[in-house]
Structure formats: C-alpha cells, structure tokens
Amino acid sequence: MSAPSRTPPSEQLNARQAFYRQISGQNLAPLWERVRGLVPRAPQPAAQPAHWKYSEVRASLLQAGALLSAEEAERRVLILENPGLAGQSSITGSLFSGLQLLMPGERADPHRHAAGALRLFLEGSGAYTSVNGERTTMAPGDFVITPGGSWHAHGNQGPGPVIWLDGLDVPIVNFFNASFAEGEEEARMPAPRPEGDCEARYAGALLPDPPSAGAGAASGLASLPSPLLNYRYSRARQGLAVMQRNGPIDPCQGVKLRYANPLTGGEPLPTMTAALQLLAAGFETAPYRSTDGTVFVVVEGTGRSRIAGAVFDWQPSDVFVAPSWAVRQHRAETEAVLFSFSDRAAQEKLGLWREDRAVTAP
C-alpha cells in the first residue's frame, strides 16, 4: 500500500497565509498566532525602570515658568514620561505622573475630571488646593487627594515658586473610554467650607456620629474616595518613627505605612494605593517584586535603588519607577523616607495583584 500524499510545507504555508488574508477581510484573526503575546506567562510591561533627578526637572520647570504663564499653559506640568512608553504621557502602563509649578500669585482655575488625582507637595510655602469648596494649605511631604469628579483648584499665595508631584489614573480611565472634563465654571463649585474641616472630622482616628452629610450610606461605602483631603506628613512621619523603634522591620519594605480611607480602612482613591516607607541608614531591602508598577518619590535622605538591574542613586525629591514584576531593592545611605503610589488598589479589586518575596536579585 502506498503512503498517503502530503502537502509540501511551502504549499501549506502559502495556503495558511491566504486563509489569514481571507479572514482578515471578515474582521477575524487566528488566536493560535497571537496567544503567546495575548496571554504571557508573566507580566511583560513596556514600561522601563527610569529615574528623574529633581534638580534637573526643577530647572526645566522654572524655565517653563519664564516662557509661559499658568493661564497660557492651563496646567504648567512637565510629564514624567516613561522611556518605554514614548508619546503616551504615562509613567507606567496605567498611571500618569508629572511635576507642576505655580509661581507667586498664580492659580489654576476650578475644574474637574473623571480621573482621580493625588499630589505630593515638594517645595515652597503658601500653596493650596481646594476640593469641593474646602481649601487645604500644603506643606512639604503632605499627601493630598482630589477624587475623580470633584471640583478642585490650586493657588500660590506664597513668596516663591511651589512645586508638587501629580499622580493620576488617566490611562485607566481612558482605557475604559470614560473620560469627562469640565473647567472654569466657578458658579458650580459647592458652597465653601472652613479650611481644616475634613481634618477635624477625620484625621484624628475619630469619626463623626452620626456621619456627616455626604459621607455615604453603608451600602457602597467601600467604593467611596476618602473624605480626608490632606494627609499631613508631620503626623505620618511620627508614626514611622514609632514603628521603627518598636519593630518589627519588614525585610522587603523596612517600615511601611499605607494611606487609608478613615471611613472604610481601604485606599484613599478607588484605583490607586499610596504609601510611605522608612529605611534606616545602611538598611538594604531584600529583593522584591509585585504586579503593580510603582512610582517612588524621595521625601528624605539619600540612597540607591536597583530595579531590574538598573541602578539609580537618589536624593530628596527625585522620582523613579519600578515597572510591573521588576525586581527591586533599596539601600539607604542616610535615613530615608520614600513615598510611593501604584495601581495596586485597582488590581486588588479585580483579583489581579500578586507579590513575590522569595525572588533572587538579578
């Protein structure tokens, strides 16, 4: 009996290519040709480890301040654009970040947008953020939130320039095609409340009883943003110092505190997690990685970080980023405090977040 004839490999290839062209016209594609890129065995972020030296960014910001006014720029912000995401205005695949400048007497008019935002104040005095009618004056190290959909404005009533870091979930909102924005409609701003009202109500580990208007019903409470607008650095720094004295010290994180919503114990913003960690002089963290690409800002001290083999020497107000699943280690030369934010909150809600504490450094 003769063996069955087989189609030559070259003819098979040509037939397949013709088939792919045919189904392309039907808006179809073969999963078997794309599955490895569509469902990788581990995260494959396009974002790269990157480092922005504050001294260099600050000089460029001040140059921008001399070239155009806050009104001309609308937002005088220099985007911290990840080199692996050129042209995408993103610092990680899911987050935006930039440094914003206001010169003395300048202001950013009231506006709101679907994206949630956080601020870490870096330099200057006399700056304020107003959220839904309540103003909070910012000091270096303060962590300030402007929840998505809230009317907010900024101003500088101090004698010199002020600079802060912005972090927004713009790429997440845009992924869902859910972006809305409004501006310059002061008549629609909520009635003003005294400065410090939210801190009096929520910052002392005590809650109003009964809950204040707008705090939300019990159902759906977990999805609400924090009612506390300004998490003062002075209070958080004291907590870090006490934990450092009393221990234990986490080998991967040092002493770390996550910012929390006082109503729920969850994150201050639905999509983003923010934290502070204290590293003693000479302390080196154990290798660590997690699925949330993380942006770090140096609040105090000097040190060095190794991220996926890249090495960054940092000092106060420097910014650096560890992409998803990139192995990272920090070493403090002097006692140091690092602020960080990531999309961990969103990942946890979706059941996606994962960490690895037993990884070997590259």
mmCIF file of C-alpha atoms in Angstrom:
data_model
loop_
_atom_site.group_PDB
_atom_site.id
_atom_site.type_symbol
_atom_site.label_atom_id
_atom_site.label_comp_id
_atom_site.label_asym_id
_atom_site.label_seq_id
_atom_site.Cartn_x
_atom_site.Cartn_y
_atom_site.Cartn_z
ATOM 1 C CA MET A 1 0.000 0.000 0.000
ATOM 2 C CA SER A 2 1.387 3.377 -0.970
ATOM 3 C CA ALA A 3 1.848 6.087 1.706
ATOM 4 C CA PRO A 4 -0.720 8.939 1.697
ATOM 5 C CA SER A 5 0.484 12.023 -0.109
ATOM 6 C CA ARG A 6 1.317 15.093 1.965
ATOM 7 C CA THR A 7 1.054 18.734 1.016
ATOM 8 C CA PRO A 8 4.542 20.236 0.794
ATOM 9 C CA PRO A 9 5.353 22.625 3.680
ATOM 10 C CA SER A 10 5.708 25.575 1.305
ATOM 11 C CA GLU A 11 2.220 24.990 -0.066
ATOM 12 C CA GLN A 12 0.837 24.659 3.479
ATOM 13 C CA LEU A 13 2.405 27.991 4.408
ATOM 14 C CA ASN A 14 1.015 29.693 1.314
ATOM 15 C CA ALA A 15 -2.442 28.248 1.995
ATOM 16 C CA ARG A 16 -2.359 29.487 5.574
ATOM 17 C CA GLN A 17 -1.282 32.974 4.555
ATOM 18 C CA ALA A 18 -4.076 33.090 2.006
ATOM 19 C CA PHE A 19 -6.516 31.948 4.691
ATOM 20 C CA TYR A 20 -5.324 34.672 7.081
ATOM 21 C CA ARG A 21 -5.809 37.300 4.369
ATOM 22 C CA GLN A 22 -9.275 35.959 3.700
ATOM 23 C CA ILE A 23 -10.454 36.096 7.329
ATOM 24 C CA SER A 24 -8.832 39.494 7.845
ATOM 25 C CA GLY A 25 -11.421 40.864 5.443
ATOM 26 C CA GLN A 26 -14.067 39.460 7.779
ATOM 27 C CA ASN A 27 -12.516 41.230 10.820
ATOM 28 C CA LEU A 28 -11.269 37.901 12.154
ATOM 29 C CA ALA A 29 -7.833 36.839 13.374
ATOM 30 C CA PRO A 30 -6.282 33.450 14.363
ATOM 31 C CA LEU A 31 -5.823 33.202 18.131
ATOM 32 C CA TRP A 32 -3.206 30.451 17.685
ATOM 33 C CA GLU A 33 -0.911 33.014 16.050
ATOM 34 C CA ARG A 34 -1.302 35.561 18.881
ATOM 35 C CA VAL A 35 -1.963 33.621 22.058
ATOM 36 C CA ARG A 36 1.570 33.881 23.484
ATOM 37 C CA GLY A 37 1.562 37.658 23.243
ATOM 38 C CA LEU A 38 -2.046 37.917 24.394
ATOM 39 C CA VAL A 39 -1.674 35.699 27.474
ATOM 40 C CA PRO A 40 2.010 35.805 28.507
ATOM 41 C CA ARG A 41 3.305 33.505 31.258
ATOM 42 C CA ALA A 42 4.378 36.534 33.324
ATOM 43 C CA PRO A 43 3.942 40.321 33.077
ATOM 44 C CA GLN A 44 5.735 41.857 30.096
ATOM 45 C CA PRO A 45 5.419 45.605 30.677
ATOM 46 C CA ALA A 46 6.525 48.057 28.037
ATOM 47 C CA ALA A 47 7.464 50.479 30.836
ATOM 48 C CA GLN A 48 11.132 50.565 31.808
ATOM 49 C CA PRO A 49 12.938 51.418 35.043
ATOM 50 C CA ALA A 50 13.545 55.175 34.956
ATOM 51 C CA HIS A 51 14.861 57.966 37.181
ATOM 52 C CA TRP A 52 14.225 61.706 37.140
ATOM 53 C CA LYS A 53 16.642 63.894 39.130
ATOM 54 C CA TYR A 54 14.728 66.666 40.825
ATOM 55 C CA SER A 55 17.493 69.219 40.314
ATOM 56 C CA GLU A 56 17.234 68.759 36.550
ATOM 57 C CA VAL A 57 13.434 68.690 36.351
ATOM 58 C CA ARG A 58 13.186 71.712 38.655
ATOM 59 C CA ALA A 59 15.462 73.741 36.401
ATOM 60 C CA SER A 60 13.306 72.852 33.393
ATOM 61 C CA LEU A 61 10.131 73.715 35.303
ATOM 62 C CA LEU A 62 11.446 77.152 36.236
ATOM 63 C CA GLN A 63 12.451 77.677 32.609
ATOM 64 C CA ALA A 64 8.868 76.807 31.600
ATOM 65 C CA GLY A 65 7.666 79.316 34.194
ATOM 66 C CA ALA A 66 9.649 82.027 32.456
ATOM 67 C CA LEU A 67 8.427 81.046 28.995
ATOM 68 C CA LEU A 68 4.669 80.876 29.565
ATOM 69 C CA SER A 69 2.153 81.842 32.210
ATOM 70 C CA ALA A 70 -0.107 79.466 34.135
ATOM 71 C CA GLU A 71 -3.055 80.804 32.102
ATOM 72 C CA GLU A 72 -1.299 80.078 28.809
ATOM 73 C CA ALA A 73 -0.312 76.575 29.889
ATOM 74 C CA GLU A 74 -3.607 75.847 31.679
ATOM 75 C CA ARG A 75 -1.575 73.340 33.717
ATOM 76 C CA ARG A 76 2.146 74.082 33.857
ATOM 77 C CA VAL A 77 3.180 70.450 34.255
ATOM 78 C CA LEU A 78 6.165 68.546 32.915
ATOM 79 C CA ILE A 79 5.088 64.969 32.261
ATOM 80 C CA LEU A 80 7.308 62.230 33.682
ATOM 81 C CA GLU A 81 7.121 60.062 30.583
ATOM 82 C CA ASN A 82 8.472 56.558 30.807
ATOM 83 C CA PRO A 83 11.106 55.927 28.099
ATOM 84 C CA GLY A 84 9.383 52.653 27.234
ATOM 85 C CA LEU A 85 6.077 54.466 26.667
ATOM 86 C CA ALA A 86 7.214 57.360 24.500
ATOM 87 C CA GLY A 87 4.364 59.587 23.353
ATOM 88 C CA GLN A 88 1.830 58.006 25.723
ATOM 89 C CA SER A 89 2.042 60.541 28.588
ATOM 90 C CA SER A 90 2.383 57.681 31.088
ATOM 91 C CA ILE A 91 4.886 56.778 33.770
ATOM 92 C CA THR A 92 3.572 53.191 33.961
ATOM 93 C CA GLY A 93 1.096 51.460 31.698
ATOM 94 C CA SER A 94 -1.796 52.549 33.934
ATOM 95 C CA LEU A 95 -0.659 55.804 35.574
ATOM 96 C CA PHE A 96 0.192 59.398 34.694
ATOM 97 C CA SER A 97 2.645 61.488 36.690
ATOM 98 C CA GLY A 98 4.189 64.936 36.367
ATOM 99 C CA LEU A 99 5.642 67.847 38.304
ATOM 100 C CA GLN A 100 3.554 71.008 38.480
ATOM 101 C CA LEU A 101 4.736 74.593 39.053
ATOM 102 C CA LEU A 102 2.899 77.672 40.248
ATOM 103 C CA MET A 103 4.709 80.973 40.558
ATOM 104 C CA PRO A 104 3.764 83.527 43.265
ATOM 105 C CA GLY A 105 0.233 84.841 42.792
ATOM 106 C CA GLU A 106 -0.688 82.260 40.166
ATOM 107 C CA ARG A 107 -3.699 79.965 40.323
ATOM 108 C CA ALA A 108 -5.256 77.082 38.408
ATOM 109 C CA ASP A 109 -8.955 77.768 37.908
ATOM 110 C CA PRO A 110 -11.639 75.359 39.176
ATOM 111 C CA HIS A 111 -12.044 72.258 37.077
ATOM 112 C CA ARG A 112 -12.996 68.618 37.413
ATOM 113 C CA HIS A 113 -12.421 65.386 35.541
ATOM 114 C CA ALA A 114 -13.279 61.725 35.770
ATOM 115 C CA ALA A 115 -9.701 60.769 36.611
ATOM 116 C CA GLY A 116 -8.725 60.684 40.278
ATOM 117 C CA ALA A 117 -5.590 62.566 41.312
ATOM 118 C CA LEU A 118 -3.099 62.623 44.139
ATOM 119 C CA ARG A 119 -0.480 65.229 44.988
ATOM 120 C CA LEU A 120 2.761 65.050 46.933
ATOM 121 C CA PHE A 121 3.891 68.551 47.841
ATOM 122 C CA LEU A 122 7.631 69.023 47.306
ATOM 123 C CA GLU A 123 8.721 72.636 47.578
ATOM 124 C CA GLY A 124 7.610 76.075 48.747
ATOM 125 C CA SER A 125 5.017 77.595 51.064
ATOM 126 C CA GLY A 126 1.653 79.284 50.733
ATOM 127 C CA ALA A 127 0.222 76.858 48.174
ATOM 128 C CA TYR A 128 -3.282 75.499 48.495
ATOM 129 C CA THR A 129 -5.609 73.017 46.850
ATOM 130 C CA SER A 130 -9.366 73.496 47.057
ATOM 131 C CA VAL A 131 -11.607 70.427 46.731
ATOM 132 C CA ASN A 132 -15.390 70.765 46.537
ATOM 133 C CA GLY A 133 -15.277 74.073 48.324
ATOM 134 C CA GLU A 134 -12.750 73.240 51.061
ATOM 135 C CA ARG A 135 -9.249 74.657 50.895
ATOM 136 C CA THR A 136 -6.194 72.925 52.342
ATOM 137 C CA THR A 137 -2.784 74.587 52.604
ATOM 138 C CA MET A 138 0.027 72.242 51.618
ATOM 139 C CA ALA A 139 3.400 71.724 53.296
ATOM 140 C CA PRO A 140 6.361 69.652 52.068
ATOM 141 C CA GLY A 141 5.635 65.933 52.287
ATOM 142 C CA ASP A 142 1.856 66.370 52.542
ATOM 143 C CA PHE A 143 -0.224 63.866 50.570
ATOM 144 C CA VAL A 144 -3.334 65.493 49.065
ATOM 145 C CA ILE A 145 -6.127 63.848 47.074
ATOM 146 C CA THR A 146 -8.649 65.181 44.573
ATOM 147 C CA PRO A 147 -11.109 62.350 43.910
ATOM 148 C CA GLY A 148 -12.446 61.821 40.411
ATOM 149 C CA GLY A 149 -15.378 64.089 39.618
ATOM 150 C CA SER A 150 -14.586 66.586 42.374
ATOM 151 C CA TRP A 151 -14.272 70.313 41.633
ATOM 152 C CA HIS A 152 -10.796 71.467 42.550
ATOM 153 C CA ALA A 153 -8.451 74.418 42.120
ATOM 154 C CA HIS A 154 -4.909 75.346 43.097
ATOM 155 C CA GLY A 155 -3.174 78.564 44.029
ATOM 156 C CA ASN A 156 0.102 80.009 45.277
ATOM 157 C CA GLN A 157 -0.159 82.773 47.851
ATOM 158 C CA GLY A 158 3.458 82.397 48.967
ATOM 159 C CA PRO A 159 6.584 84.410 48.209
ATOM 160 C CA GLY A 160 8.269 81.935 45.888
ATOM 161 C CA PRO A 161 7.586 79.132 43.410
ATOM 162 C CA VAL A 162 5.798 75.992 44.582
ATOM 163 C CA ILE A 163 6.185 72.536 43.076
ATOM 164 C CA TRP A 164 4.325 69.310 43.654
ATOM 165 C CA LEU A 165 4.072 65.882 42.067
ATOM 166 C CA ASP A 166 0.816 64.859 40.384
ATOM 167 C CA GLY A 167 -0.308 61.250 40.055
ATOM 168 C CA LEU A 168 -3.473 60.406 38.098
ATOM 169 C CA ASP A 169 -5.240 57.288 36.868
ATOM 170 C CA VAL A 170 -5.788 58.853 33.428
ATOM 171 C CA PRO A 171 -4.639 55.763 31.453
ATOM 172 C CA ILE A 172 -7.114 53.583 33.388
ATOM 173 C CA VAL A 173 -9.986 55.993 32.751
ATOM 174 C CA ASN A 174 -9.038 56.308 29.087
ATOM 175 C CA PHE A 175 -8.794 52.523 28.719
ATOM 176 C CA PHE A 176 -12.487 52.369 29.616
ATOM 177 C CA ASN A 177 -13.245 55.376 27.372
ATOM 178 C CA ALA A 178 -14.840 57.007 30.412
ATOM 179 C CA SER A 179 -13.099 60.402 30.466
ATOM 180 C CA PHE A 180 -15.057 63.604 31.091
ATOM 181 C CA ALA A 181 -13.721 67.049 31.994
ATOM 182 C CA GLU A 182 -15.142 70.485 32.837
ATOM 183 C CA GLY A 183 -13.490 73.743 33.790
ATOM 184 C CA GLU A 184 -13.759 77.433 34.598
ATOM 185 C CA GLU A 185 -17.271 77.152 35.999
ATOM 186 C CA GLU A 186 -16.839 78.582 39.469
ATOM 187 C CA ALA A 187 -20.571 79.162 39.870
ATOM 188 C CA ARG A 188 -20.971 75.403 40.069
ATOM 189 C CA MET A 189 -18.435 74.937 42.852
ATOM 190 C CA PRO A 190 -20.003 73.617 46.071
ATOM 191 C CA ALA A 191 -20.536 76.056 48.924
ATOM 192 C CA PRO A 192 -17.248 76.794 50.698
ATOM 193 C CA ARG A 193 -16.339 75.068 53.969
ATOM 194 C CA PRO A 194 -13.774 76.275 56.514
ATOM 195 C CA GLU A 195 -10.193 75.218 55.906
ATOM 196 C CA GLY A 196 -9.295 72.188 58.000
ATOM 197 C CA ASP A 197 -12.884 70.947 58.297
ATOM 198 C CA CYS A 198 -12.113 67.483 56.898
ATOM 199 C CA GLU A 199 -9.052 67.121 59.134
ATOM 200 C CA ALA A 200 -11.080 67.983 62.228
ATOM 201 C CA ARG A 201 -13.634 65.353 61.281
ATOM 202 C CA TYR A 202 -11.454 62.509 60.044
ATOM 203 C CA ALA A 203 -7.720 62.924 60.751
ATOM 204 C CA GLY A 204 -7.690 62.007 64.443
ATOM 205 C CA ALA A 205 -8.859 58.373 64.190
ATOM 206 C CA LEU A 206 -12.297 59.589 65.319
ATOM 207 C CA LEU A 207 -15.391 59.701 63.115
ATOM 208 C CA PRO A 208 -18.441 61.985 63.289
ATOM 209 C CA ASP A 209 -21.507 60.369 64.862
ATOM 210 C CA PRO A 210 -23.849 60.435 63.077
ATOM 211 C CA PRO A 211 -21.839 60.556 59.838
ATOM 212 C CA SER A 212 -21.681 63.977 58.248
ATOM 213 C CA ALA A 213 -23.731 64.716 55.164
ATOM 214 C CA GLY A 214 -22.137 63.313 52.049
ATOM 215 C CA ALA A 215 -20.302 60.550 53.890
ATOM 216 C CA GLY A 216 -22.494 57.995 52.131
ATOM 217 C CA ALA A 217 -24.774 55.200 53.142
ATOM 218 C CA ALA A 218 -23.431 51.926 54.464
ATOM 219 C CA SER A 219 -24.135 50.228 51.161
ATOM 220 C CA GLY A 220 -21.498 51.160 48.606
ATOM 221 C CA LEU A 221 -19.274 52.772 51.243
ATOM 222 C CA ALA A 222 -16.252 50.742 50.183
ATOM 223 C CA SER A 223 -16.237 52.392 46.758
ATOM 224 C CA LEU A 224 -16.174 55.956 48.112
ATOM 225 C CA PRO A 225 -12.979 58.022 47.992
ATOM 226 C CA SER A 226 -11.560 59.277 51.270
ATOM 227 C CA PRO A 227 -13.231 62.356 52.817
ATOM 228 C CA LEU A 228 -9.822 63.414 54.177
ATOM 229 C CA LEU A 229 -8.179 65.700 51.626
ATOM 230 C CA ASN A 230 -4.764 66.231 53.211
ATOM 231 C CA TYR A 231 -2.714 63.552 54.955
ATOM 232 C CA ARG A 232 -0.149 65.604 56.843
ATOM 233 C CA TYR A 233 3.442 64.439 56.539
ATOM 234 C CA SER A 234 4.283 65.530 60.091
ATOM 235 C CA ARG A 235 1.733 63.082 61.513
ATOM 236 C CA ALA A 236 2.784 60.222 59.229
ATOM 237 C CA ARG A 237 6.469 60.794 59.972
ATOM 238 C CA GLN A 238 5.842 60.415 63.693
ATOM 239 C CA GLY A 239 4.093 57.118 63.067
ATOM 240 C CA LEU A 240 7.011 55.814 61.028
ATOM 241 C CA ALA A 241 9.468 56.759 63.787
ATOM 242 C CA VAL A 242 7.451 54.928 66.453
ATOM 243 C CA MET A 243 7.173 51.808 64.302
ATOM 244 C CA GLN A 244 10.905 51.905 63.629
ATOM 245 C CA ARG A 245 11.624 51.968 67.373
ATOM 246 C CA ASN A 246 9.118 49.268 68.235
ATOM 247 C CA GLY A 247 9.509 46.967 65.223
ATOM 248 C CA PRO A 248 9.252 44.596 63.539
ATOM 249 C CA ILE A 249 11.142 45.708 60.448
ATOM 250 C CA ASP A 250 9.936 44.172 57.193
ATOM 251 C CA PRO A 251 12.968 42.799 55.292
ATOM 252 C CA CYS A 252 11.434 43.775 51.919
ATOM 253 C CA GLN A 253 9.938 47.145 52.865
ATOM 254 C CA GLY A 254 11.628 48.479 56.019
ATOM 255 C CA VAL A 255 8.917 50.325 57.944
ATOM 256 C CA LYS A 256 5.953 50.970 55.671
ATOM 257 C CA LEU A 257 2.579 52.652 56.173
ATOM 258 C CA ARG A 258 -0.212 52.731 53.601
ATOM 259 C CA TYR A 259 -2.507 55.733 53.457
ATOM 260 C CA ALA A 260 -6.088 54.756 54.306
ATOM 261 C CA ASN A 261 -9.650 55.964 53.903
ATOM 262 C CA PRO A 262 -10.819 56.679 57.501
ATOM 263 C CA LEU A 263 -14.377 55.621 56.617
ATOM 264 C CA THR A 264 -13.518 52.203 55.197
ATOM 265 C CA GLY A 265 -9.919 51.310 56.038
ATOM 266 C CA GLY A 266 -9.376 50.924 52.298
ATOM 267 C CA GLU A 267 -7.456 53.073 49.869
ATOM 268 C CA PRO A 268 -7.958 56.872 49.719
ATOM 269 C CA LEU A 269 -8.758 56.599 45.987
ATOM 270 C CA PRO A 270 -10.509 53.639 44.338
ATOM 271 C CA THR A 271 -7.766 52.936 41.798
ATOM 272 C CA MET A 272 -4.511 53.978 43.475
ATOM 273 C CA THR A 273 -2.565 52.889 46.542
ATOM 274 C CA ALA A 274 -0.154 55.313 48.238
ATOM 275 C CA ALA A 275 2.379 54.631 50.991
ATOM 276 C CA LEU A 276 5.373 55.902 52.951
ATOM 277 C CA GLN A 277 8.325 53.742 53.950
ATOM 278 C CA LEU A 278 11.215 54.495 56.275
ATOM 279 C CA LEU A 279 14.641 52.979 55.711
ATOM 280 C CA ALA A 280 17.302 53.277 58.420
ATOM 281 C CA ALA A 281 20.763 54.422 57.401
ATOM 282 C CA GLY A 282 22.616 51.454 55.920
ATOM 283 C CA PHE A 283 19.476 49.309 55.632
ATOM 284 C CA GLU A 284 19.098 47.341 52.401
ATOM 285 C CA THR A 285 15.778 45.757 51.483
ATOM 286 C CA ALA A 286 15.523 42.151 50.345
ATOM 287 C CA PRO A 287 14.711 41.619 46.654
ATOM 288 C CA TYR A 288 11.007 42.085 45.977
ATOM 289 C CA ARG A 289 8.602 42.356 43.063
ATOM 290 C CA SER A 290 4.877 42.847 42.554
ATOM 291 C CA THR A 291 2.454 43.249 39.678
ATOM 292 C CA ASP A 292 1.749 46.923 40.362
ATOM 293 C CA GLY A 293 4.191 49.214 38.578
ATOM 294 C CA THR A 294 5.250 51.633 41.326
ATOM 295 C CA VAL A 295 6.337 55.274 41.302
ATOM 296 C CA PHE A 296 8.703 56.327 44.098
ATOM 297 C CA VAL A 297 9.451 59.859 45.335
ATOM 298 C CA VAL A 298 12.269 60.561 47.786
ATOM 299 C CA VAL A 299 10.900 62.598 50.690
ATOM 300 C CA GLU A 300 14.030 62.455 52.874
ATOM 301 C CA GLY A 301 17.545 61.078 52.678
ATOM 302 C CA THR A 302 19.860 59.625 50.095
ATOM 303 C CA GLY A 303 20.380 56.131 48.788
ATOM 304 C CA ARG A 304 20.442 53.772 45.859
ATOM 305 C CA SER A 305 17.882 51.503 44.206
ATOM 306 C CA ARG A 306 18.442 48.582 41.873
ATOM 307 C CA ILE A 307 15.446 47.899 39.609
ATOM 308 C CA ALA A 308 15.616 45.029 37.109
ATOM 309 C CA GLY A 309 19.387 45.534 37.000
ATOM 310 C CA ALA A 310 19.284 49.321 36.522
ATOM 311 C CA VAL A 311 20.909 51.303 39.359
ATOM 312 C CA PHE A 312 19.694 54.747 40.466
ATOM 313 C CA ASP A 313 21.399 56.969 43.046
ATOM 314 C CA TRP A 314 18.755 59.232 44.566
ATOM 315 C CA GLN A 315 18.355 62.254 46.804
ATOM 316 C CA PRO A 316 15.387 64.329 48.071
ATOM 317 C CA SER A 317 12.519 64.909 45.602
ATOM 318 C CA ASP A 318 13.963 62.576 42.967
ATOM 319 C CA VAL A 319 11.413 60.336 41.243
ATOM 320 C CA PHE A 320 11.981 56.802 39.981
ATOM 321 C CA VAL A 321 9.749 53.996 38.775
ATOM 322 C CA ALA A 322 9.745 50.203 39.076
ATOM 323 C CA PRO A 323 7.667 48.564 36.304
ATOM 324 C CA SER A 324 5.325 45.649 36.971
ATOM 325 C CA TRP A 325 7.107 42.491 38.143
ATOM 326 C CA ALA A 326 10.526 44.172 38.066
ATOM 327 C CA VAL A 327 12.777 43.018 40.894
ATOM 328 C CA ARG A 328 13.722 45.936 43.128
ATOM 329 C CA GLN A 329 15.960 46.651 46.103
ATOM 330 C CA HIS A 330 16.581 49.872 48.017
ATOM 331 C CA ARG A 331 19.588 50.808 50.126
ATOM 332 C CA ALA A 332 19.562 53.926 52.310
ATOM 333 C CA GLU A 333 22.868 55.770 52.679
ATOM 334 C CA THR A 334 21.297 58.094 55.250
ATOM 335 C CA GLU A 335 17.949 57.589 56.976
ATOM 336 C CA ALA A 336 15.430 57.873 54.171
ATOM 337 C CA VAL A 337 11.691 58.133 53.582
ATOM 338 C CA LEU A 338 10.176 57.076 50.256
ATOM 339 C CA PHE A 339 6.668 57.948 49.111
ATOM 340 C CA SER A 340 5.152 55.604 46.548
ATOM 341 C CA PHE A 341 1.974 55.151 44.565
ATOM 342 C CA SER A 342 0.704 52.476 42.204
ATOM 343 C CA ASP A 343 -2.420 50.896 40.736
ATOM 344 C CA ARG A 344 -2.469 48.181 43.427
ATOM 345 C CA ALA A 345 -5.924 49.295 44.624
ATOM 346 C CA ALA A 346 -7.429 48.653 41.193
ATOM 347 C CA GLN A 347 -5.592 45.343 40.798
ATOM 348 C CA GLU A 348 -6.772 44.101 44.185
ATOM 349 C CA LYS A 349 -10.391 44.910 43.364
ATOM 350 C CA LEU A 350 -10.035 42.851 40.177
ATOM 351 C CA GLY A 351 -8.243 39.976 41.916
ATOM 352 C CA LEU A 352 -5.061 40.517 39.902
ATOM 353 C CA TRP A 353 -2.468 41.789 42.395
ATOM 354 C CA ARG A 354 0.430 39.462 43.221
ATOM 355 C CA GLU A 355 3.784 39.809 45.003
ATOM 356 C CA ASP A 356 6.956 37.742 45.224
ATOM 357 C CA ARG A 357 9.068 37.921 48.384
ATOM 358 C CA ALA A 358 11.329 34.990 47.535
ATOM 359 C CA VAL A 359 12.756 36.311 44.313
ATOM 360 C CA THR A 360 16.502 36.372 43.591
ATOM 361 C CA ALA A 361 18.064 39.710 42.667
ATOM 362 C CA PRO A 362 19.119 39.965 39.001
#
